[in-house]
mmCIF file of C-alpha atoms and ligand atoms in Angstrom:
data_model
loop_
_atom_site.group_PDB
_atom_site.id
_atom_site.type_symbol
_atom_site.label_atom_id
_atom_site.label_comp_id
_atom_site.label_asym_id
_atom_site.label_seq_id
_atom_site.Cartn_x
_atom_site.Cartn_y
_atom_site.Cartn_z
ATOM 1 C CA UNK A 57 -0.220 -0.190 0.231
ATOM 2 C CA UNK A 58 1.357 3.259 -0.958
ATOM 3 C CA UNK A 59 2.298 5.529 2.176
ATOM 4 C CA UNK A 60 2.271 8.741 -0.440
ATOM 5 C CA UNK A 61 -0.660 10.285 1.222
ATOM 6 C CA UNK A 62 0.635 9.964 4.874
ATOM 7 C CA UNK A 63 3.805 11.584 3.874
ATOM 8 C CA UNK A 64 1.998 14.175 1.970
ATOM 9 C CA UNK A 65 -0.122 14.769 5.029
ATOM 10 C CA UNK A 66 2.896 14.801 7.778
ATOM 11 C CA UNK A 67 4.591 17.437 5.076
ATOM 12 C CA UNK A 68 1.560 19.415 4.895
ATOM 13 C CA UNK A 69 1.532 19.529 8.875
ATOM 14 C CA UNK A 70 5.231 20.424 9.538
ATOM 15 C CA UNK A 71 4.999 22.969 6.874
ATOM 16 C CA UNK A 72 2.037 24.591 8.425
ATOM 17 C CA UNK A 73 3.680 24.120 11.990
ATOM 18 C CA UNK A 74 6.484 26.128 10.802
ATOM 19 C CA UNK A 75 4.080 28.977 9.134
ATOM 20 C CA UNK A 76 2.332 29.019 12.364
ATOM 21 C CA UNK A 77 5.350 29.402 14.395
ATOM 22 C CA UNK A 78 7.120 32.653 13.332
ATOM 23 C CA UNK A 79 9.895 31.869 15.525
ATOM 24 C CA UNK A 80 10.519 28.854 13.200
ATOM 25 C CA UNK A 81 11.246 31.235 10.499
ATOM 26 C CA UNK A 82 13.205 33.928 12.931
ATOM 27 C CA UNK A 83 16.956 33.658 13.070
ATOM 28 C CA UNK A 84 17.820 33.798 16.799
ATOM 29 C CA UNK A 85 21.085 33.163 18.127
ATOM 30 C CA UNK A 86 22.291 32.984 21.887
ATOM 31 C CA UNK A 87 23.037 36.337 22.899
ATOM 32 C CA UNK A 88 23.729 38.256 26.197
ATOM 33 C CA UNK A 89 22.785 41.981 26.420
ATOM 34 C CA UNK A 90 24.045 43.891 29.426
ATOM 35 C CA UNK A 91 22.225 46.796 30.169
ATOM 36 C CA UNK A 92 24.063 49.685 32.129
ATOM 37 C CA UNK A 93 21.819 52.409 34.205
ATOM 38 C CA UNK A 94 22.711 54.756 36.877
ATOM 39 C CA UNK A 95 19.997 54.872 39.335
ATOM 40 C CA UNK A 96 18.920 52.272 41.823
ATOM 41 C CA UNK A 97 16.860 48.893 40.879
ATOM 42 C CA UNK A 98 13.854 50.053 42.641
ATOM 43 C CA UNK A 99 13.723 52.999 39.901
ATOM 44 C CA UNK A 100 10.975 52.688 37.264
ATOM 45 C CA UNK A 101 13.760 52.586 34.673
ATOM 46 C CA UNK A 102 15.378 49.539 36.146
ATOM 47 C CA UNK A 103 11.780 47.923 36.494
ATOM 48 C CA UNK A 104 10.889 48.528 32.902
ATOM 49 C CA UNK A 105 14.144 47.240 31.745
ATOM 50 C CA UNK A 106 13.657 43.936 33.417
ATOM 51 C CA UNK A 107 10.283 43.706 31.622
ATOM 52 C CA UNK A 108 12.114 44.590 28.497
ATOM 53 C CA UNK A 109 14.797 41.694 29.386
ATOM 54 C CA UNK A 110 11.566 39.153 29.834
ATOM 55 C CA UNK A 111 9.724 40.514 26.754
ATOM 56 C CA UNK A 112 13.131 40.060 24.711
ATOM 57 C CA UNK A 113 13.401 36.313 26.099
ATOM 58 C CA UNK A 114 9.972 35.778 25.221
ATOM 59 C CA UNK A 115 10.340 37.178 21.360
ATOM 60 C CA UNK A 116 13.680 35.064 20.827
ATOM 61 C CA UNK A 117 12.606 31.763 22.463
ATOM 62 C CA UNK A 118 15.034 32.734 25.310
ATOM 63 C CA UNK A 119 18.035 33.044 22.973
ATOM 64 C CA UNK A 120 18.423 36.735 23.691
ATOM 65 C CA UNK A 121 19.356 37.472 27.605
ATOM 66 C CA UNK A 122 19.429 40.950 28.833
ATOM 67 C CA UNK A 123 20.576 41.826 32.264
ATOM 68 C CA UNK A 124 20.209 45.121 34.127
ATOM 69 C CA UNK A 125 23.280 46.490 35.784
ATOM 70 C CA UNK A 126 21.756 49.378 38.070
ATOM 71 C CA UNK A 127 23.888 51.895 40.297
ATOM 72 C CA UNK A 128 26.474 52.662 37.539
ATOM 73 C CA UNK A 129 28.068 49.290 38.250
ATOM 74 C CA UNK A 130 29.197 49.276 34.526
ATOM 75 C CA UNK A 131 30.080 53.174 34.565
ATOM 76 C CA UNK A 132 28.279 56.183 34.581
ATOM 77 C CA UNK A 133 25.853 57.894 31.389
ATOM 78 C CA UNK A 134 29.137 59.234 29.936
ATOM 79 C CA UNK A 135 31.254 56.689 30.347
ATOM 80 C CA UNK A 136 28.915 53.608 29.579
ATOM 81 C CA UNK A 137 28.107 55.484 26.261
ATOM 82 C CA UNK A 138 32.016 55.665 25.585
ATOM 83 C CA UNK A 139 31.817 51.859 26.056
ATOM 84 C CA UNK A 140 29.067 51.328 23.538
ATOM 85 C CA UNK A 141 30.976 53.197 21.159
ATOM 86 C CA UNK A 142 33.994 51.238 21.352
ATOM 87 C CA UNK A 143 31.720 48.209 21.184
ATOM 88 C CA UNK A 144 32.716 46.750 24.725
ATOM 89 C CA UNK A 145 29.289 47.261 26.283
ATOM 90 C CA UNK A 146 25.821 46.363 24.550
ATOM 91 C CA UNK A 147 23.330 49.052 26.068
ATOM 92 C CA UNK A 148 22.516 51.455 28.496
ATOM 93 C CA UNK A 149 19.623 53.775 29.324
ATOM 94 C CA UNK A 150 21.066 57.430 29.979
ATOM 95 C CA UNK A 151 19.926 60.780 30.543
ATOM 96 C CA UNK A 152 20.271 62.747 27.427
ATOM 97 C CA UNK A 153 22.102 65.572 29.403
ATOM 98 C CA UNK A 154 25.635 64.163 29.696
ATOM 99 C CA UNK A 155 25.647 63.328 25.905
ATOM 100 C CA UNK A 156 25.672 67.247 24.736
ATOM 101 C CA UNK A 157 29.413 67.187 23.801
ATOM 102 C CA UNK A 158 28.488 64.100 21.449
ATOM 103 C CA UNK A 159 25.253 65.317 19.949
ATOM 104 C CA UNK A 160 24.448 68.977 20.525
ATOM 105 C CA UNK A 161 21.299 68.904 19.981
ATOM 106 C CA UNK A 162 20.461 67.045 22.907
ATOM 107 C CA UNK A 163 20.629 70.230 24.821
ATOM 108 C CA UNK A 164 17.503 71.619 23.756
ATOM 109 C CA UNK A 165 16.180 69.079 26.273
ATOM 110 C CA UNK A 166 17.870 71.036 29.202
ATOM 111 C CA UNK A 167 16.430 73.896 28.276
ATOM 112 C CA UNK A 168 14.446 74.997 31.418
ATOM 113 C CA UNK A 169 10.750 74.764 31.110
ATOM 114 C CA UNK A 170 10.868 73.821 27.799
ATOM 115 C CA UNK A 171 8.086 70.889 28.502
ATOM 116 C CA UNK A 172 4.959 71.934 30.530
ATOM 117 C CA UNK A 173 3.210 68.498 30.743
ATOM 118 C CA UNK A 174 3.706 64.767 29.657
ATOM 119 C CA UNK A 175 1.796 64.958 26.378
ATOM 120 C CA UNK A 176 4.474 67.624 24.835
ATOM 121 C CA UNK A 177 7.296 65.499 26.024
ATOM 122 C CA UNK A 178 5.745 62.281 24.576
ATOM 123 C CA UNK A 179 5.027 64.275 21.231
ATOM 124 C CA UNK A 180 8.252 65.713 20.599
ATOM 125 C CA UNK A 181 10.274 62.449 21.819
ATOM 126 C CA UNK A 182 8.038 59.832 19.646
ATOM 127 C CA UNK A 183 7.812 62.436 16.611
ATOM 128 C CA UNK A 184 10.026 63.779 13.888
ATOM 129 C CA UNK A 185 12.486 65.527 16.395
ATOM 130 C CA UNK A 186 12.659 61.975 18.289
ATOM 131 C CA UNK A 187 13.491 60.686 15.132
ATOM 132 C CA UNK A 188 15.992 63.394 13.891
ATOM 133 C CA UNK A 189 17.821 62.643 17.473
ATOM 134 C CA UNK A 190 18.104 59.010 16.529
ATOM 135 C CA UNK A 191 19.722 59.826 13.045
ATOM 136 C CA UNK A 192 22.309 62.022 14.779
ATOM 137 C CA UNK A 193 22.911 59.183 17.757
ATOM 138 C CA UNK A 194 23.505 56.734 14.611
ATOM 139 C CA UNK A 195 26.286 59.087 13.082
ATOM 140 C CA UNK A 196 27.994 58.396 16.408
ATOM 141 C CA UNK A 197 27.767 54.449 16.354
ATOM 142 C CA UNK A 198 24.937 54.256 18.662
ATOM 143 C CA UNK A 199 21.372 53.082 18.112
ATOM 144 C CA UNK A 200 18.457 54.998 19.694
ATOM 145 C CA UNK A 201 16.337 51.547 20.464
ATOM 146 C CA UNK A 202 13.323 53.840 22.165
ATOM 147 C CA UNK A 203 12.761 56.845 24.817
ATOM 148 C CA UNK A 204 11.949 56.524 28.321
ATOM 149 C CA UNK A 205 11.379 59.079 31.319
ATOM 150 C CA UNK A 206 13.396 60.340 33.627
ATOM 151 C CA UNK A 207 10.817 62.987 34.733
ATOM 152 C CA UNK A 208 10.474 66.822 35.745
ATOM 153 C CA UNK A 209 13.409 67.798 37.897
ATOM 154 C CA UNK A 210 12.739 69.253 41.202
ATOM 155 C CA UNK A 211 15.576 70.797 43.665
ATOM 156 C CA UNK A 212 16.512 69.581 46.856
ATOM 157 C CA UNK A 213 19.087 71.572 49.336
ATOM 158 C CA UNK A 214 20.065 71.219 53.083
ATOM 159 C CA UNK A 215 20.289 74.871 53.860
ATOM 160 C CA UNK A 216 16.750 76.363 53.499
ATOM 161 C CA UNK A 217 13.124 76.061 52.015
ATOM 162 C CA UNK A 218 13.019 77.424 48.143
ATOM 163 C CA UNK A 219 10.122 79.281 46.847
ATOM 164 C CA UNK A 220 11.479 81.131 44.318
ATOM 165 C CA UNK A 221 15.069 82.250 42.375
ATOM 166 C CA UNK A 222 15.739 84.554 45.258
ATOM 167 C CA UNK A 223 15.985 81.116 47.511
ATOM 168 C CA UNK A 224 18.320 79.536 45.176
ATOM 169 C CA UNK A 225 21.125 82.178 45.421
ATOM 170 C CA UNK A 226 24.494 80.923 46.911
ATOM 171 C CA UNK A 227 23.594 77.228 47.122
ATOM 172 C CA UNK A 228 26.163 74.882 45.813
ATOM 173 C CA UNK A 229 24.056 72.928 43.447
ATOM 174 C CA UNK A 230 25.177 69.807 41.842
ATOM 175 C CA UNK A 231 24.196 69.552 38.261
ATOM 176 C CA UNK A 232 24.604 66.904 35.409
ATOM 177 C CA UNK A 233 27.611 67.514 33.244
ATOM 178 C CA UNK A 234 25.916 69.881 30.874
ATOM 179 C CA UNK A 235 26.703 73.329 29.763
ATOM 180 C CA UNK A 236 23.093 74.408 29.873
ATOM 181 C CA UNK A 237 22.464 73.124 33.271
ATOM 182 C CA UNK A 238 25.679 75.147 34.638
ATOM 183 C CA UNK A 239 24.769 78.382 32.538
ATOM 184 C CA UNK A 240 21.173 78.192 33.686
ATOM 185 C CA UNK A 241 21.840 77.856 37.592
ATOM 186 C CA UNK A 242 24.694 80.286 37.191
ATOM 187 C CA UNK A 243 21.817 82.902 35.830
ATOM 188 C CA UNK A 244 19.825 82.097 38.852
ATOM 189 C CA UNK A 245 22.773 83.027 41.284
ATOM 190 C CA UNK A 246 23.687 79.736 42.523
ATOM 191 C CA UNK A 247 27.318 78.131 42.258
ATOM 192 C CA UNK A 248 26.363 74.862 40.201
ATOM 193 C CA UNK A 249 28.772 72.055 40.147
ATOM 194 C CA UNK A 250 28.945 69.280 37.274
ATOM 195 C CA UNK A 251 29.268 65.952 38.536
ATOM 196 C CA UNK A 252 28.320 62.079 37.522
ATOM 197 C CA UNK A 253 25.216 60.560 39.215
ATOM 198 C CA UNK A 254 27.033 58.060 41.137
ATOM 199 C CA UNK A 255 29.012 60.839 43.170
ATOM 200 C CA UNK A 256 26.311 62.812 44.065
ATOM 201 C CA UNK A 257 25.125 60.996 47.313
ATOM 202 C CA UNK A 258 28.740 61.069 48.924
ATOM 203 C CA UNK A 259 28.877 64.609 47.640
ATOM 204 C CA UNK A 260 25.691 65.900 49.720
ATOM 205 C CA UNK A 261 26.864 63.560 52.557
ATOM 206 C CA UNK A 262 30.192 65.242 53.317
ATOM 207 C CA UNK A 263 28.732 68.817 52.671
ATOM 208 C CA UNK A 264 30.788 69.209 49.393
ATOM 209 C CA UNK A 265 27.546 70.609 47.428
ATOM 210 C CA UNK A 266 24.267 71.977 49.171
ATOM 211 C CA UNK A 267 21.879 70.959 46.686
ATOM 212 C CA UNK A 268 20.900 68.603 43.464
ATOM 213 C CA UNK A 269 17.937 68.346 41.735
ATOM 214 C CA UNK A 270 16.076 65.447 39.945
ATOM 215 C CA UNK A 271 12.701 63.689 39.714
ATOM 216 C CA UNK A 272 11.070 62.654 42.857
ATOM 217 C CA UNK A 273 11.295 59.143 42.131
ATOM 218 C CA UNK A 274 15.069 59.609 41.430
ATOM 219 C CA UNK A 275 15.492 61.316 44.964
ATOM 220 C CA UNK A 276 13.402 58.465 46.950
ATOM 221 C CA UNK A 277 14.957 55.583 45.174
ATOM 222 C CA UNK A 278 18.623 57.272 45.549
ATOM 223 C CA UNK A 279 17.713 57.965 49.480
ATOM 224 C CA UNK A 280 18.715 61.659 48.884
ATOM 225 C CA UNK A 281 16.134 62.311 51.547
ATOM 226 C CA UNK A 282 18.663 61.282 53.883
ATOM 227 C CA UNK A 283 21.049 63.867 53.387
ATOM 228 C CA UNK A 284 18.519 66.674 52.003
ATOM 229 C CA UNK A 285 16.015 68.415 54.366
ATOM 230 C CA UNK A 286 14.179 70.786 51.841
ATOM 231 C CA UNK A 287 12.309 69.889 48.424
ATOM 232 C CA UNK A 288 11.080 72.366 45.947
ATOM 233 C CA UNK A 289 8.671 71.167 43.385
ATOM 234 C CA UNK A 290 10.295 73.403 40.445
ATOM 235 C CA UNK A 291 9.788 71.045 37.739
ATOM 236 C CA UNK A 292 12.390 72.976 35.995
ATOM 237 C CA UNK A 293 13.171 70.685 33.307
ATOM 238 C CA UNK A 294 11.989 67.251 31.642
ATOM 239 C CA UNK A 295 14.891 64.811 31.110
ATOM 240 C CA UNK A 296 14.306 61.970 28.738
ATOM 241 C CA UNK A 297 16.123 58.831 29.206
ATOM 242 C CA UNK A 298 17.663 57.307 25.963
ATOM 243 C CA UNK A 299 17.864 53.415 25.567
ATOM 244 C CA UNK A 300 21.019 53.173 23.268
ATOM 245 C CA UNK A 301 22.629 50.177 21.797
ATOM 246 C CA UNK A 302 26.068 49.684 20.669
ATOM 247 C CA UNK A 303 26.139 49.712 16.824
ATOM 248 C CA UNK A 304 29.131 47.469 16.738
ATOM 249 C CA UNK A 305 26.514 44.720 18.348
ATOM 250 C CA UNK A 306 23.475 45.998 16.749
ATOM 251 C CA UNK A 307 25.523 45.382 13.197
ATOM 252 C CA UNK A 308 25.849 41.630 14.260
ATOM 253 C CA UNK A 309 22.095 40.990 14.952
ATOM 254 C CA UNK A 310 19.819 39.447 12.144
ATOM 255 C CA UNK A 311 16.703 41.715 11.332
ATOM 256 C CA UNK A 312 14.723 39.374 13.562
ATOM 257 C CA UNK A 313 16.620 40.036 16.353
ATOM 258 C CA UNK A 314 16.643 43.701 15.882
ATOM 259 C CA UNK A 315 12.911 43.620 15.545
ATOM 260 C CA UNK A 316 12.517 42.049 18.817
ATOM 261 C CA UNK A 317 14.854 44.406 20.381
ATOM 262 C CA UNK A 318 12.511 47.279 19.105
ATOM 263 C CA UNK A 319 9.262 45.575 20.141
ATOM 264 C CA UNK A 320 10.647 44.790 23.544
ATOM 265 C CA UNK A 321 11.793 48.295 23.734
ATOM 266 C CA UNK A 322 8.343 49.923 22.844
ATOM 267 C CA UNK A 323 6.684 47.695 25.068
ATOM 268 C CA UNK A 324 8.828 48.458 27.986
ATOM 269 C CA UNK A 325 8.914 52.294 27.276
ATOM 270 C CA UNK A 326 4.870 52.525 27.303
ATOM 271 C CA UNK A 327 4.892 50.522 30.801
ATOM 272 C CA UNK A 328 7.731 52.705 32.332
ATOM 273 C CA UNK A 329 6.077 56.054 31.379
ATOM 274 C CA UNK A 330 2.958 54.828 32.910
ATOM 275 C CA UNK A 331 4.672 53.717 36.225
ATOM 276 C CA UNK A 332 6.996 56.265 36.573
ATOM 277 C CA UNK A 333 4.103 58.937 36.283
ATOM 278 C CA UNK A 334 2.168 57.236 38.637
ATOM 279 C CA UNK A 335 5.029 56.875 41.034
ATOM 280 C CA UNK A 336 6.000 60.585 40.671
ATOM 281 C CA UNK A 337 2.951 61.499 42.952
ATOM 282 C CA UNK A 338 3.880 58.720 45.360
ATOM 283 C CA UNK A 339 7.272 59.533 45.490
ATOM 284 C CA UNK A 340 6.384 63.206 46.781
ATOM 285 C CA UNK A 341 3.890 61.876 49.696
ATOM 286 C CA UNK A 342 6.932 59.134 50.724
ATOM 287 C CA UNK A 343 9.470 62.159 50.818
ATOM 288 C CA UNK A 344 6.933 64.152 53.073
ATOM 289 C CA UNK A 345 6.818 61.037 55.335
ATOM 290 C CA UNK A 346 10.957 60.730 55.144
ATOM 291 C CA UNK A 347 10.662 64.283 57.015
ATOM 292 C CA UNK A 348 11.490 66.601 53.701
ATOM 293 C CA UNK A 349 9.989 69.972 53.929
ATOM 294 C CA UNK A 350 8.099 70.589 50.759
ATOM 295 C CA UNK A 351 7.385 73.677 49.034
ATOM 296 C CA UNK A 352 5.514 74.500 45.934
ATOM 297 C CA UNK A 353 6.464 77.065 43.254
ATOM 298 C CA UNK A 354 3.890 79.633 42.481
ATOM 299 C CA UNK A 355 3.190 80.906 39.391
ATOM 300 C CA UNK A 356 4.699 84.080 39.536
ATOM 301 C CA UNK A 357 7.657 82.744 41.156
ATOM 302 C CA UNK A 358 8.049 80.195 38.272
ATOM 303 C CA UNK A 359 7.793 83.341 35.616
ATOM 304 C CA UNK A 360 10.214 84.767 37.398
ATOM 305 C CA UNK A 361 12.748 81.979 37.262
ATOM 306 C CA UNK A 362 11.610 81.864 33.500
ATOM 307 C CA UNK A 363 12.770 85.658 33.004
ATOM 308 C CA UNK A 364 16.099 84.688 34.967
ATOM 309 C CA UNK A 365 17.297 81.744 32.850
ATOM 310 C CA UNK A 366 16.006 83.211 29.153
ATOM 311 C CA UNK A 367 19.653 84.489 28.486
ATOM 312 C CA UNK A 368 20.475 80.597 28.812
ATOM 313 C CA UNK A 369 18.177 79.552 26.489
ATOM 314 C CA UNK A 370 19.070 82.398 23.762
ATOM 315 C CA UNK A 371 22.533 81.691 24.057
ATOM 316 C CA UNK A 372 22.371 77.907 23.672
ATOM 317 C CA UNK A 373 19.694 78.220 20.900
ATOM 318 C CA UNK A 374 21.993 79.833 19.058
ATOM 319 C CA UNK A 375 24.956 77.046 19.727
ATOM 320 C CA UNK A 376 22.725 74.105 19.063
ATOM 321 C CA UNK A 377 20.968 75.732 15.878
ATOM 322 C CA UNK A 378 18.202 78.069 15.825
ATOM 323 C CA UNK A 379 16.301 76.140 13.075
ATOM 324 C CA UNK A 380 16.442 72.777 15.395
ATOM 325 C CA UNK A 381 15.087 74.728 18.336
ATOM 326 C CA UNK A 382 12.344 76.372 16.447
ATOM 327 C CA UNK A 383 11.129 72.753 15.291
ATOM 328 C CA UNK A 384 10.987 71.806 18.569
ATOM 329 C CA UNK A 385 9.121 74.262 20.215
ATOM 330 C CA UNK A 386 6.696 74.265 16.905
ATOM 331 C CA UNK A 387 6.229 70.466 18.008
ATOM 332 C CA UNK A 388 5.342 71.366 21.499
ATOM 333 C CA UNK A 389 2.819 74.376 20.087
ATOM 334 C CA UNK A 390 1.085 71.914 18.270
ATOM 335 C CA UNK A 391 -0.061 70.237 21.391
ATOM 336 C CA UNK A 392 -0.518 73.166 23.403
ATOM 337 C CA UNK A 393 -3.050 74.337 20.820
ATOM 338 C CA UNK A 394 -4.835 71.155 21.159
ATOM 339 C CA UNK A 395 -4.867 71.507 24.930
ATOM 340 C CA UNK A 396 -2.004 69.140 25.783
ATOM 341 C CA UNK A 397 -0.428 71.483 28.187
ATOM 342 C CA UNK A 398 -3.835 71.648 30.439
ATOM 343 C CA UNK A 399 -3.456 67.962 31.156
ATOM 344 C CA UNK A 400 -1.585 66.956 34.567
ATOM 345 C CA UNK A 401 1.944 67.856 34.403
HETATM 346 O O1 KDG B 1499 20.446 56.106 34.577
HETATM 347 C C1 KDG B 1499 20.255 57.453 34.485
HETATM 348 C C2 KDG B 1499 21.184 58.285 35.549
HETATM 349 O O2 KDG B 1499 22.434 57.573 35.290
HETATM 350 C C3 KDG B 1499 21.323 59.762 35.754
HETATM 351 O O3 KDG B 1499 21.143 60.403 34.273
HETATM 352 C C4 KDG B 1499 19.921 60.210 36.469
HETATM 353 O O4 KDG B 1499 19.032 62.366 36.326
HETATM 354 C C5 KDG B 1499 19.894 61.773 36.338
HETATM 355 C C6 KDG B 1499 21.067 62.542 36.895
HETATM 356 O O5 KDG B 1499 21.035 63.559 37.584
HETATM 357 O O6 KDG B 1499 22.362 62.145 36.749
#
């Protein structure tokens, strides 16, 4: 009796199974992806990158294994980015501010009061401006996999409550290694000191500096409340995180592996933005419970601060490129004209 019909059924079955299982067609190899971040492992950035690792493994039949290294264990933002460019590290998640020497356009995100709401930030980062930044990172052998959120930054200090620019005068404030921050905090009459994130806690503890500025969640998860007494909700800058991949590593990946990394990053980004926004308000309450004296900045005081730092924005708009800066503000205006600013910051 001919076995042909049975064999034909078997062949059809195998082909169907293969077609059904996309991973059977996808090319995945055993790969390890080390991810360097500067914040603590309780921070939403770390939590979201753990989700990235789980999703990536799921999408690649467990072949691509990502591991998060928090607390700058593999280097701070600037050093870990240099390692990506040298091909000695696969991925990091870094603030934009320490990288403006590499890509000056990133400096626009350090303009005080650039963004007034989350919808504005999302529209700029996930739109044509974000894509343009990605192209500029590519010219530096870096792949911008996706954005995440560091958040709206607030000022802490150990000297006095801050209710306006006048209270910032004379404070020795740590800022990220970034010329716009140095210039802006100089305009406010403080003594800004540029420093890597991993050095901030010991510098506050020793009294080498009086103040620092970060989002509420970072202030909480890095335990700055242990060495700072006052927290002013200035929300003076919104800092993005960039999830960067070494081009050396990226070019080794198959199209399917690259697609899996992108998909896992977009999933983690959406999760992280939601989580960190929820945690921002919760962190403020927890910081109060930890004994920090909280001050809000009135609209008038905020306006006065904006006037004081406008020369910084004017100077760096020229340096960065006025046309690029105009495009960023135009994207923000689109959101504002649709009422985006009205949403909770
Ligand atoms: O992982 C990011 C941190 O290294 C750092 O960028 C956080 O906002 C930050 C800062 O103040 O340096």
